Amino acid sequence: MYGWEMLSFNIHDGFLEAIVRGNRSGLLTAADYNNLCQCENLDDIKMHLTATEYGPYLQNEPSPLHTTTIVEKCTLKLVDEYKHMLCQANEPLSTFLQYITYGHMIDNVVLIVTGTLHERDVNELLEKCHPLGMFDSIASLAVAQNMRELYRLVLVDTPLAPYFSECITSEDLDDMNIEIMRNTLYKAYLEDFYKFCQKLGGATAEIMCDLLSFEADRRAVNITINSIGTELTRDDRRKLYSNFGLLYPYGHEELAVCEDVDQVRGVMEKYPPYQAIFSRISYGESQMLDKAFYEEEVRRLCLSFEQQFHYAVFFAYIRLREQEIRNLMWISECVAQNQKNRVHDSVVFIF
Amino acid sequence: SSPAIPRLAPCEPRTHLAVSSLPHRTRLVFPNQPPFLIQPRSDARTEIVQEGAAEMSTSWGSALTHISPYTFAAIGIAVSIGVSVLGAAWGIFITGSSLIGAAIKAPRITSKNLIREIATSLKAICVIFCEAVAIYGVIVAIILQTKLESVPTSQMYAAESLRAGYAIFASGLIVGFANLVCGVCVGIIGSSCALSDAQNSSLFVKILVIEIFGSALGLFGVIVGIIMSSQATWPAKA
């Protein structure tokens, strides 16, 4: 029953919740971002970051830095914190923490399969994979020729196995099919995660279901906008939308027939939470839409910290760290390419 | 010749068989008997009815008033300490797990100021409030057990004795359950206090005030319990 989890939450998960909240206080603030945006080159960035919590990870890097190194070391910090929490977690928190990484697993699978399709070396691809989404047999993904083999050889032993029921076909893998496969897997993953959170009940269910609904709706809008003008049919598009969220089912019906961004805007403005987002970007522009969605996501994630005794703080913390790493990557790229006037185009402040 | 066969309802007492030489009035209670019973059988159960005990009209009423008041008093004392300690333990684990996790990131060892150092050790105050709840339970249990006195058997079911026994029972129950909820309340607030103090140290004193209000709940229980138990007077030895 909602409200009584205060009595028993701390038995198993109190320590980890306190740790995750302590970690959250180490996220970079607006002042830090302002300092970073004023840096002249990557060594300045490294110097500023050494004064924050990223210090131990960056201070031993040799001087000609690349942006990928900075991003890699910051991701390493996130992975260390995640593993520290995962090894101390009990059920059901440990299952919850693992669910958070399945999205990265899907991205890694698609990365390797696409890379193999374009004749890249497997080791090079493995280095580009996100460390949170690694699993043991990932290297053997390069061997598979079509989806059935992919499933049978590799994925049946991973946690992604149940998500494949909708996309096992014997077609050969090509770019279009891989994208459809990625979105189908992600749809199944989101629905599975949603059901799992609802089963947990209480404050976790309420907050996580809200966050996941936003994610599902955002993906629906992105799928729609990205598939405008491609050969994806309307039925295929409709099959990629998740079956929960604010837009389900009527919004999905309308989104499936949209042919340009303004029609999408017309559909979304019927829903008050999304109307606020779309009102901030002017007509005909879709580049700022990504940033507007990120800002809304960060706002919701920060709100989840206002409540105690639930698991959504773990999900929110990992997502906020990922957003911070995206910010750092953008800032580093702008500084490295000497385009500092574009820095504020895509940095989302968390505090 | 045998006496006339009286028509008796089952379980009706055969009062002319009462043996007045016994110190207590003996009532023979029969299990379901056919109505033509003539004389008592050896399997009749004898119920000792104490002089002066309340004659209740229901069997539940009889059952309750025939439980010794010392049973109630002892259970009250047990509940007072047992459930208070349960509440205190509950509160301490709720606060303690959050406090330890939060202290990893915010150890606050950087200041050399003495007042600041004393203030940092005050974080343990959250746990001390929970512990106070257990101490209330111990104190009341000790007070209650000094209220137990022996009364002679003839007085054991007198109304005065029952009143004293019930008073001690109620007092123990009051203190026990008030401290249970107080301990849980202070524990949850202490957990939030620990987490928010780790982020912003000016919040500590503000949340401490809320905890003080929470721990007043246990104090209310103790006060009412002590008042209840002060009227637990057993009958004087006649």
Coordinates of C-alpha atoms in Angstrom, one line a residue:
Chain A
M1 CA 0.0 0.0 0.0
Y2 CA 1.4 3.4 -0.9
G3 CA 2.8 5.1 2.1
W4 CA 3.7 2.2 4.3
E5 CA 7.0 1.5 2.5
M6 CA 8.6 4.0 5.0
L7 CA 8.4 1.3 7.6
S8 CA 10.4 -1.3 5.8
F9 CA 12.3 0.2 2.9
N10 CA 15.4 1.0 5.0
I11 CA 15.8 -2.7 6.0
H12 CA 17.3 -3.6 2.7
D13 CA 17.8 -0.5 0.7
G14 CA 18.3 2.4 3.1
F15 CA 22.1 2.4 2.8
L16 CA 22.1 2.4 -0.9
E17 CA 19.5 5.1 -1.1
A18 CA 21.7 7.3 1.1
I19 CA 24.7 6.6 -1.1
V20 CA 22.9 7.5 -4.3
R21 CA 21.8 10.7 -2.7
G22 CA 25.3 11.5 -1.7
N23 CA 26.5 10.8 -5.2
R24 CA 23.9 13.1 -6.6
S25 CA 25.3 16.0 -4.6
G26 CA 28.5 15.5 -6.7
L27 CA 26.8 16.3 -10.0
L28 CA 28.2 19.4 -11.7
T29 CA 26.4 22.6 -11.0
A30 CA 25.7 25.6 -13.2
A31 CA 28.8 27.3 -11.8
D32 CA 30.9 24.4 -12.9
Y33 CA 29.4 24.4 -16.3
N34 CA 30.0 28.1 -16.6
N35 CA 33.6 27.6 -15.8
L36 CA 33.9 24.8 -18.3
C37 CA 32.2 26.8 -21.0
Q38 CA 34.8 29.5 -20.7
C39 CA 37.8 27.2 -21.2
E40 CA 40.1 27.8 -24.1
N41 CA 41.3 24.2 -24.7
L42 CA 41.0 20.7 -23.5
D43 CA 43.7 21.0 -20.9
D44 CA 41.7 23.8 -19.2
I45 CA 38.7 21.5 -19.2
K46 CA 40.8 18.8 -17.6
M47 CA 42.1 21.2 -15.0
H48 CA 38.5 22.3 -14.1
L49 CA 37.3 18.8 -13.9
T50 CA 40.1 17.7 -11.7
A51 CA 38.7 20.0 -9.1
T52 CA 35.3 18.3 -9.2
E53 CA 34.6 14.7 -8.4
Y54 CA 36.1 13.5 -11.6
G55 CA 39.5 14.3 -10.3
P56 CA 40.9 10.8 -9.6
Y57 CA 39.8 9.7 -13.1
L58 CA 41.3 12.4 -15.1
Q59 CA 44.4 13.6 -13.4
N60 CA 46.6 10.9 -14.7
E61 CA 45.8 11.5 -18.4
P62 CA 48.8 12.5 -20.5
S63 CA 48.6 16.0 -22.0
P64 CA 47.4 15.8 -25.6
L65 CA 43.8 15.0 -24.6
H66 CA 41.0 13.9 -26.9
T67 CA 37.4 14.5 -26.3
T68 CA 36.8 10.8 -26.4
T69 CA 39.2 10.3 -23.6
I70 CA 37.4 12.7 -21.4
V71 CA 34.1 11.1 -22.1
E72 CA 35.5 7.7 -21.5
K73 CA 36.9 8.5 -18.1
C74 CA 33.8 10.2 -17.0
T75 CA 31.8 7.2 -18.1
L76 CA 34.2 5.0 -16.1
K77 CA 33.2 6.9 -13.0
L78 CA 29.6 6.3 -13.6
V79 CA 30.3 2.6 -14.2
D80 CA 32.3 2.3 -11.0
E81 CA 29.5 3.9 -9.0
Y82 CA 26.9 1.7 -10.6
K83 CA 28.9 -1.5 -9.9
H84 CA 29.4 -0.4 -6.3
M85 CA 25.6 -0.1 -5.9
L86 CA 24.8 -3.3 -7.8
C87 CA 27.1 -5.5 -5.8
Q88 CA 25.5 -4.3 -2.5
A89 CA 21.9 -4.4 -3.7
N90 CA 19.4 -7.0 -2.6
E91 CA 16.4 -8.2 -4.5
P92 CA 14.4 -6.5 -5.9
L93 CA 16.7 -3.5 -6.1
S94 CA 19.3 -5.6 -7.9
T95 CA 16.9 -6.5 -10.7
F96 CA 15.8 -2.9 -10.9
L97 CA 19.4 -1.8 -11.3
Q98 CA 20.0 -4.3 -14.0
Y99 CA 16.9 -3.2 -15.9
I100 CA 18.4 0.2 -16.1
T101 CA 21.3 -1.1 -18.2
Y102 CA 19.3 -3.1 -20.7
G103 CA 18.9 0.0 -22.9
H104 CA 22.6 0.3 -23.2
M105 CA 22.8 -3.4 -24.0
I106 CA 20.4 -2.9 -26.9
D107 CA 22.5 0.0 -28.1
N108 CA 25.7 -2.1 -28.0
V109 CA 24.2 -5.0 -29.8
V110 CA 23.0 -2.7 -32.6
L111 CA 26.4 -0.9 -32.7
I112 CA 28.3 -4.2 -33.2
V113 CA 25.9 -5.5 -35.8
T114 CA 25.9 -2.3 -37.8
G115 CA 29.6 -2.1 -37.6
T116 CA 30.0 -5.6 -38.8
L117 CA 27.7 -4.9 -41.6
H118 CA 30.0 -2.1 -42.7
E119 CA 33.1 -4.3 -42.4
R120 CA 34.6 -2.8 -39.3
D121 CA 36.9 -4.6 -36.9
V122 CA 35.2 -6.2 -33.9
N123 CA 37.8 -5.0 -31.4
E124 CA 37.4 -1.4 -32.5
L125 CA 33.7 -1.7 -32.1
L126 CA 34.0 -3.3 -28.7
E127 CA 35.9 -0.2 -27.6
K128 CA 33.1 2.0 -28.6
C129 CA 30.5 0.1 -26.7
H130 CA 29.0 1.6 -23.6
P131 CA 30.5 -0.2 -20.6
L132 CA 27.2 -0.4 -18.7
G133 CA 25.8 -2.5 -21.4
M134 CA 28.5 -5.1 -21.8
F135 CA 27.8 -8.8 -21.5
D136 CA 29.9 -11.8 -21.9
S137 CA 29.3 -13.1 -25.3
I138 CA 29.1 -9.7 -27.0
A139 CA 32.0 -10.3 -29.3
S140 CA 30.4 -13.2 -31.0
L141 CA 27.7 -10.9 -32.3
A142 CA 29.9 -10.2 -35.3
V143 CA 29.4 -13.8 -36.6
A144 CA 25.7 -13.6 -37.1
Q145 CA 24.3 -13.2 -40.6
N146 CA 20.6 -12.7 -39.9
M147 CA 18.4 -12.1 -36.9
R148 CA 17.5 -15.7 -36.3
E149 CA 21.2 -16.6 -36.0
L150 CA 21.7 -13.5 -33.9
Y151 CA 19.1 -14.8 -31.5
R152 CA 20.1 -18.4 -31.5
L153 CA 23.9 -17.9 -31.2
V154 CA 24.2 -15.0 -28.8
L155 CA 21.1 -13.4 -27.4
V156 CA 19.2 -16.3 -26.1
D157 CA 21.5 -16.3 -23.0
T158 CA 21.3 -12.6 -22.3
P159 CA 18.6 -10.8 -20.5
L160 CA 17.4 -9.4 -23.8
A161 CA 16.1 -12.8 -24.9
P162 CA 12.5 -12.2 -24.1
Y163 CA 12.4 -9.0 -26.1
F164 CA 13.1 -10.8 -29.3
S165 CA 9.9 -12.6 -29.8
E166 CA 8.6 -9.9 -32.1
C167 CA 11.5 -9.5 -34.3
I168 CA 12.8 -12.9 -35.2
T169 CA 12.7 -13.1 -38.9
S170 CA 15.0 -14.7 -41.4
E171 CA 15.7 -11.5 -43.3
D172 CA 19.2 -10.5 -43.7
L173 CA 20.4 -7.6 -41.6
D174 CA 20.6 -4.3 -43.4
D175 CA 20.4 -0.7 -42.1
M176 CA 16.7 -0.4 -42.2
N177 CA 16.0 -3.7 -40.5
I178 CA 18.6 -3.0 -37.8
E179 CA 16.9 0.3 -36.9
I180 CA 13.5 -1.5 -36.8
M181 CA 15.1 -4.2 -34.7
R182 CA 16.6 -1.6 -32.3
N183 CA 13.2 0.1 -31.9
T184 CA 11.3 -3.1 -31.5
L185 CA 13.7 -4.3 -28.8
Y186 CA 13.5 -1.0 -27.0
K187 CA 9.8 -1.0 -27.1
A188 CA 9.7 -4.5 -25.6
Y189 CA 12.3 -3.5 -23.0
L190 CA 10.3 -0.4 -21.9
E191 CA 7.1 -2.4 -21.6
D192 CA 8.8 -5.0 -19.5
F193 CA 10.4 -2.4 -17.3
Y194 CA 7.0 -0.7 -16.9
K195 CA 5.3 -4.0 -15.8
F196 CA 8.2 -4.7 -13.4
C197 CA 7.8 -1.3 -11.8
Q198 CA 4.1 -1.7 -11.5
K199 CA 4.6 -5.0 -9.8
L200 CA 6.9 -3.3 -7.2
G201 CA 4.1 -1.0 -6.3
G202 CA 4.1 2.0 -3.9
A203 CA 6.0 5.2 -4.6
T204 CA 8.4 3.3 -6.9
A205 CA 5.6 2.4 -9.2
E206 CA 4.1 5.8 -9.3
I207 CA 7.3 7.7 -10.0
M208 CA 8.9 5.2 -12.4
C209 CA 5.7 4.8 -14.4
D210 CA 5.6 8.5 -14.9
L211 CA 9.2 8.6 -16.0
L212 CA 8.9 5.7 -18.3
S213 CA 5.7 7.1 -19.8
F214 CA 7.6 10.2 -20.7
E215 CA 10.4 8.1 -22.2
A216 CA 7.9 6.1 -24.3
D217 CA 6.2 9.3 -25.5
R218 CA 9.5 10.9 -26.4
R219 CA 10.5 7.9 -28.3
A220 CA 7.2 7.9 -30.2
V221 CA 7.8 11.5 -31.2
N222 CA 11.4 10.8 -32.2
I223 CA 10.4 7.8 -34.3
T224 CA 7.7 9.8 -36.0
I225 CA 10.0 12.7 -36.8
N226 CA 12.9 10.5 -38.0
S227 CA 10.7 8.4 -40.2
I228 CA 9.0 11.2 -42.0
G229 CA 10.1 10.8 -45.6
T230 CA 11.5 7.4 -45.3
E231 CA 10.1 4.2 -46.6
L232 CA 8.8 3.1 -43.2
T233 CA 5.1 2.4 -43.6
R234 CA 2.4 3.7 -41.2
D235 CA 1.7 0.2 -39.9
D236 CA 5.4 -0.4 -39.2
R237 CA 5.6 2.9 -37.5
R238 CA 2.6 2.1 -35.4
K239 CA 4.1 -1.2 -34.4
L240 CA 7.1 0.6 -32.9
Y241 CA 5.1 2.7 -30.4
S242 CA 4.9 1.4 -26.9
N243 CA 1.6 0.4 -25.4
F244 CA 1.6 2.7 -22.4
G245 CA 2.2 6.4 -21.8
L246 CA 0.2 9.5 -22.1
L247 CA -0.1 9.2 -25.9
Y248 CA -1.4 5.7 -25.9
P249 CA -3.7 4.9 -27.7
Y250 CA -5.2 7.9 -29.4
G251 CA -2.1 10.0 -29.7
H252 CA -0.3 7.0 -31.4
E253 CA -3.2 6.8 -33.9
E254 CA -2.7 10.4 -34.8
L255 CA 1.1 10.3 -34.8
A256 CA 1.1 7.4 -37.2
V257 CA -0.4 9.4 -40.0
C258 CA 1.8 12.5 -39.5
E259 CA 3.8 13.6 -42.5
D260 CA 5.7 16.6 -41.2
V261 CA 6.9 18.2 -38.1
D262 CA 4.0 20.7 -37.9
Q263 CA 1.5 17.9 -37.9
V264 CA 3.4 16.3 -35.1
R265 CA 3.3 19.6 -33.2
G266 CA -0.5 19.8 -33.8
V267 CA -0.9 16.3 -32.3
M268 CA 1.3 17.0 -29.3
E269 CA -0.3 20.3 -28.4
K270 CA -3.4 18.5 -27.4
Y271 CA -1.6 17.1 -24.3
P272 CA -0.8 19.8 -21.7
P273 CA 2.6 18.5 -20.5
Y274 CA 3.9 18.4 -24.1
Q275 CA 2.2 21.6 -25.1
A276 CA 4.5 23.4 -22.7
I277 CA 7.5 21.8 -24.4
F278 CA 6.4 22.6 -27.9
S279 CA 5.5 26.1 -27.1
R280 CA 9.2 26.9 -26.4
I281 CA 10.3 26.1 -30.0
S282 CA 9.1 28.0 -32.9
Y283 CA 7.4 26.7 -36.0
G284 CA 9.3 24.6 -38.4
E285 CA 12.3 24.0 -36.1
S286 CA 13.1 20.5 -34.9
Q287 CA 16.7 20.9 -33.8
M288 CA 15.7 22.5 -30.5
L289 CA 13.2 19.7 -29.9
D290 CA 15.9 17.4 -28.6
K291 CA 17.1 19.9 -26.1
A292 CA 13.6 20.7 -25.0
F293 CA 12.9 17.1 -24.4
Y294 CA 16.2 16.7 -22.5
E295 CA 15.3 19.7 -20.3
E296 CA 11.9 18.2 -19.5
E297 CA 13.4 14.9 -18.7
V298 CA 16.0 16.5 -16.4
R299 CA 13.3 18.4 -14.6
R300 CA 11.3 15.3 -14.0
L301 CA 14.3 13.3 -12.8
C302 CA 15.3 16.0 -10.3
L303 CA 11.7 16.0 -9.0
S304 CA 12.0 12.3 -8.2
F305 CA 14.6 13.1 -5.6
E306 CA 12.0 15.0 -3.6
Q307 CA 10.5 11.8 -2.3
Q308 CA 12.2 9.3 -0.1
F309 CA 12.0 5.5 0.2
H310 CA 11.7 4.5 -3.5
Y311 CA 13.9 3.1 -6.3
A312 CA 13.3 5.8 -8.8
V313 CA 16.2 7.8 -7.3
F314 CA 18.6 5.2 -8.7
F315 CA 17.2 5.4 -12.2
A316 CA 17.2 9.2 -12.0
Y317 CA 20.8 9.4 -10.8
I318 CA 22.1 7.2 -13.6
R319 CA 20.1 9.2 -16.2
L320 CA 21.3 12.5 -14.8
R321 CA 24.9 11.3 -14.9
E322 CA 24.4 10.3 -18.5
Q323 CA 23.0 13.7 -19.3
E324 CA 26.1 15.3 -17.6
I325 CA 28.4 13.1 -19.7
R326 CA 26.5 14.3 -22.8
N327 CA 27.0 17.9 -21.6
L328 CA 30.7 17.3 -21.1
M329 CA 31.0 15.8 -24.5
W330 CA 29.3 18.7 -26.2
I331 CA 31.4 21.3 -24.3
S332 CA 34.6 19.4 -25.1
E333 CA 33.7 19.2 -28.8
C334 CA 32.8 22.8 -29.0
V335 CA 36.0 23.8 -27.2
A336 CA 38.2 21.5 -29.3
Q337 CA 36.7 22.8 -32.5
N338 CA 36.8 26.4 -31.5
Q339 CA 33.1 27.0 -31.7
K340 CA 32.4 28.2 -28.3
N341 CA 29.5 30.3 -29.4
R342 CA 27.5 27.1 -29.9
V343 CA 28.2 25.7 -26.5
H344 CA 24.8 26.7 -25.0
D345 CA 22.9 25.1 -27.8
S346 CA 22.9 21.8 -26.2
V347 CA 24.0 22.0 -22.6
V348 CA 21.2 21.2 -20.1
F349 CA 21.9 22.4 -16.7
I350 CA 20.9 20.1 -14.0
F351 CA 21.0 22.4 -11.0
Chain B
S1 CA -37.4 -46.3 48.1
S2 CA -35.7 -44.1 45.6
P3 CA -36.7 -40.4 45.6
A4 CA -38.9 -39.1 42.9
I5 CA -37.2 -38.5 39.7
P6 CA -36.9 -34.7 39.4
R7 CA -37.3 -33.3 35.9
L8 CA -34.2 -31.3 35.4
A9 CA -32.9 -29.3 32.4
P10 CA -29.4 -30.3 31.4
C11 CA -26.7 -28.5 33.5
E12 CA -29.1 -27.1 36.0
P13 CA -27.4 -27.2 39.3
R14 CA -28.6 -29.7 41.8
T15 CA -28.3 -27.3 44.7
H16 CA -29.5 -29.7 47.4
L17 CA -26.3 -31.6 46.8
A18 CA -24.1 -28.7 47.7
V19 CA -21.8 -29.7 50.5
S20 CA -21.7 -26.7 52.9
S21 CA -18.7 -28.0 54.8
L22 CA -16.5 -27.1 51.9
P23 CA -15.0 -23.6 52.2
H24 CA -16.3 -22.7 48.7
R25 CA -19.7 -23.1 47.3
T26 CA -19.5 -26.0 44.9
R27 CA -21.6 -26.1 41.9
L28 CA -21.8 -29.2 39.9
V29 CA -21.7 -28.6 36.2
F30 CA -22.8 -31.4 33.9
P31 CA -21.9 -31.8 30.3
N32 CA -25.0 -32.3 28.1
Q33 CA -27.0 -34.8 30.0
P34 CA -30.3 -36.5 29.2
P35 CA -33.0 -34.9 31.4
F36 CA -33.8 -38.0 33.4
L37 CA -30.6 -38.1 35.4
I38 CA -31.2 -39.1 38.9
Q39 CA -27.9 -38.7 40.7
P40 CA -24.6 -37.1 40.0
R41 CA -22.1 -39.1 37.9
S42 CA -18.5 -39.3 38.6
D43 CA -17.6 -37.5 35.4
A44 CA -19.2 -34.3 36.5
R45 CA -16.9 -31.3 36.5
T46 CA -16.7 -29.2 39.6
E47 CA -16.4 -25.5 39.2
I48 CA -15.0 -23.6 42.1
V49 CA -16.8 -20.3 42.3
Q50 CA -15.0 -17.8 44.3
E51 CA -16.9 -15.7 46.8
G52 CA -17.6 -12.3 45.6
A53 CA -16.7 -12.8 42.0
A54 CA -18.9 -11.1 39.5
E55 CA -21.8 -13.2 38.4
M56 CA -21.6 -12.7 34.7
S57 CA -24.4 -13.8 32.5
T58 CA -22.3 -14.8 29.6
S59 CA -19.6 -17.5 29.4
W60 CA -17.1 -15.0 27.9
G61 CA -17.8 -12.6 30.7
S62 CA -17.2 -15.3 33.2
A63 CA -14.0 -16.3 31.5
L64 CA -12.6 -12.8 31.5
T65 CA -13.4 -12.1 35.1
H66 CA -12.0 -15.4 36.2
I67 CA -8.5 -14.6 34.8
S68 CA -6.3 -13.6 37.6
P69 CA -5.6 -9.9 37.7
Y70 CA -1.9 -10.7 38.1
T71 CA -2.0 -12.2 34.6
F72 CA -3.2 -8.9 33.2
A73 CA -0.7 -6.9 35.3
A74 CA 2.2 -9.1 34.2
I75 CA 1.2 -8.9 30.5
G76 CA 0.9 -5.1 30.9
I77 CA 4.5 -4.9 32.2
A78 CA 5.7 -7.2 29.4
V79 CA 4.0 -5.1 26.7
S80 CA 5.3 -1.9 28.2
I81 CA 9.0 -2.8 27.8
G82 CA 8.7 -5.2 24.9
V83 CA 6.7 -3.1 22.5
S84 CA 8.6 0.1 23.4
V85 CA 11.9 -1.6 22.6
L86 CA 10.4 -2.8 19.3
G87 CA 9.5 0.8 18.5
A88 CA 12.9 2.1 19.5
A89 CA 14.7 -0.6 17.4
W90 CA 12.5 0.1 14.4
G91 CA 13.4 3.7 14.6
I92 CA 17.1 3.2 15.1
F93 CA 17.4 0.9 12.1
I94 CA 15.5 3.3 9.9
T95 CA 17.7 6.2 10.9
G96 CA 20.9 4.3 11.2
S97 CA 21.0 2.9 7.7
S98 CA 20.4 6.3 6.1
L99 CA 22.9 8.0 8.4
I100 CA 25.7 5.6 7.6
G101 CA 25.2 5.9 3.9
A102 CA 24.9 9.6 4.0
A103 CA 28.0 10.0 6.1
I104 CA 30.2 8.5 3.4
K105 CA 29.8 11.5 1.2
A106 CA 29.6 14.2 3.9
P107 CA 31.9 13.3 6.7
R108 CA 32.4 16.9 7.6
I109 CA 35.9 16.6 9.0
T110 CA 37.3 19.7 7.4
S111 CA 36.5 22.2 10.1
K112 CA 38.8 23.0 13.0
N113 CA 36.2 25.0 14.9
L114 CA 35.3 23.3 18.2
I115 CA 31.6 24.3 18.1
R116 CA 31.4 22.8 14.6
E117 CA 33.0 19.6 15.8
I118 CA 30.5 19.3 18.6
A119 CA 27.7 20.0 16.1
T120 CA 28.9 17.2 13.9
S121 CA 28.7 14.7 16.7
L122 CA 25.2 15.9 17.3
K123 CA 24.0 14.0 14.3
A124 CA 23.8 11.1 16.7
I125 CA 21.0 13.0 18.4
C126 CA 18.6 11.5 15.9
V127 CA 19.5 8.1 17.2
I128 CA 19.4 9.3 20.8
F129 CA 15.8 10.4 20.4
C130 CA 14.9 6.9 19.3
E131 CA 16.8 5.4 22.2
A132 CA 14.9 7.6 24.6
V133 CA 11.8 5.8 23.6
A134 CA 13.2 2.5 24.9
I135 CA 14.3 4.2 28.1
Y136 CA 10.7 5.4 28.7
G137 CA 9.6 1.8 28.3
V138 CA 12.1 0.5 30.9
I139 CA 11.3 3.2 33.4
V140 CA 7.6 2.6 33.2
A141 CA 8.1 -1.2 33.5
I142 CA 10.1 -0.7 36.6
I143 CA 7.5 1.6 38.1
L144 CA 4.7 -0.8 37.2
Q145 CA 6.4 -3.8 38.8
T146 CA 6.7 -2.0 42.1
K147 CA 2.9 -1.6 42.0
L148 CA 2.4 -5.4 42.2
E149 CA 1.4 -6.5 45.7
S150 CA 0.2 -9.8 47.0
V151 CA -3.4 -10.1 48.2
P152 CA -4.9 -13.0 50.1
T153 CA -6.7 -15.6 47.9
S154 CA -10.0 -14.5 49.2
Q155 CA -9.5 -11.1 47.8
M156 CA -8.0 -12.1 44.6
Y157 CA -11.2 -11.7 42.5
A158 CA -12.5 -8.8 44.5
A159 CA -13.5 -5.8 42.4
E160 CA -10.6 -3.7 43.8
S161 CA -8.1 -6.4 42.8
L162 CA -9.5 -6.6 39.3
R163 CA -9.3 -2.8 39.0
A164 CA -5.7 -2.8 40.0
G165 CA -4.8 -5.5 37.6
Y166 CA -6.6 -3.9 34.7
A167 CA -5.0 -0.5 35.6
I168 CA -1.5 -1.9 35.4
F169 CA -2.4 -3.8 32.1
A170 CA -3.8 -0.6 30.5
S171 CA -0.8 1.4 31.7
G172 CA 1.6 -1.0 30.1
L173 CA -0.4 -1.1 26.9
I174 CA -0.6 2.7 26.7
V175 CA 3.1 3.1 27.2
G176 CA 4.1 0.3 24.9
F177 CA 2.1 1.3 21.9
A178 CA 2.7 5.0 22.3
N179 CA 6.4 4.3 22.3
L180 CA 6.0 2.0 19.3
V181 CA 4.6 4.7 17.0
C182 CA 6.8 7.4 18.5
G183 CA 9.9 5.3 17.8
V184 CA 8.9 4.7 14.2
C185 CA 8.0 8.3 13.7
V186 CA 11.3 9.6 15.1
G187 CA 13.2 7.1 13.0
I188 CA 11.6 8.1 9.7
I189 CA 12.2 11.8 10.4
G190 CA 15.8 11.0 11.5
S191 CA 16.4 9.3 8.2
S192 CA 15.2 12.3 6.2
C193 CA 17.2 14.5 8.5
A194 CA 20.4 12.6 7.9
L195 CA 19.9 12.7 4.1
S196 CA 19.1 16.4 3.9
D197 CA 21.8 17.4 6.3
A198 CA 24.4 15.7 4.1
Q199 CA 23.3 18.0 1.3
N200 CA 22.9 21.2 3.2
S201 CA 24.0 21.5 6.8
S202 CA 21.8 24.4 7.7
L203 CA 18.8 22.1 7.5
F204 CA 19.9 20.0 10.5
V205 CA 18.5 22.1 13.3
K206 CA 15.2 22.7 11.5
I207 CA 14.5 19.0 11.1
L208 CA 15.6 18.4 14.6
V209 CA 12.8 20.6 15.8
I210 CA 10.3 18.3 14.0
E211 CA 11.9 15.3 15.7
I212 CA 11.4 16.9 19.1
F213 CA 7.7 17.2 18.4
G214 CA 7.7 13.6 17.3
S215 CA 9.3 12.4 20.5
A216 CA 6.7 14.2 22.5
L217 CA 4.3 11.5 21.5
G218 CA 6.2 8.9 23.6
L219 CA 6.2 11.3 26.5
F220 CA 2.4 11.7 26.3
G221 CA 2.2 7.9 26.6
V222 CA 4.5 7.8 29.6
I223 CA 2.5 10.5 31.4
V224 CA -0.8 8.9 30.9
G225 CA 0.6 5.5 31.8
I226 CA 2.0 6.8 35.0
I227 CA -1.3 8.4 35.9
M228 CA -3.2 5.2 35.2
S229 CA -0.9 3.1 37.2
S230 CA -0.9 5.5 40.2
Q231 CA -4.5 4.3 40.9
A232 CA -3.6 0.7 41.0
T233 CA -4.4 0.1 44.6
W234 CA -4.8 -3.5 45.7
P235 CA -7.3 -4.2 48.5
A236 CA -5.8 -4.0 51.9
K237 CA -5.1 -7.3 53.6
A238 CA -8.3 -8.0 55.5

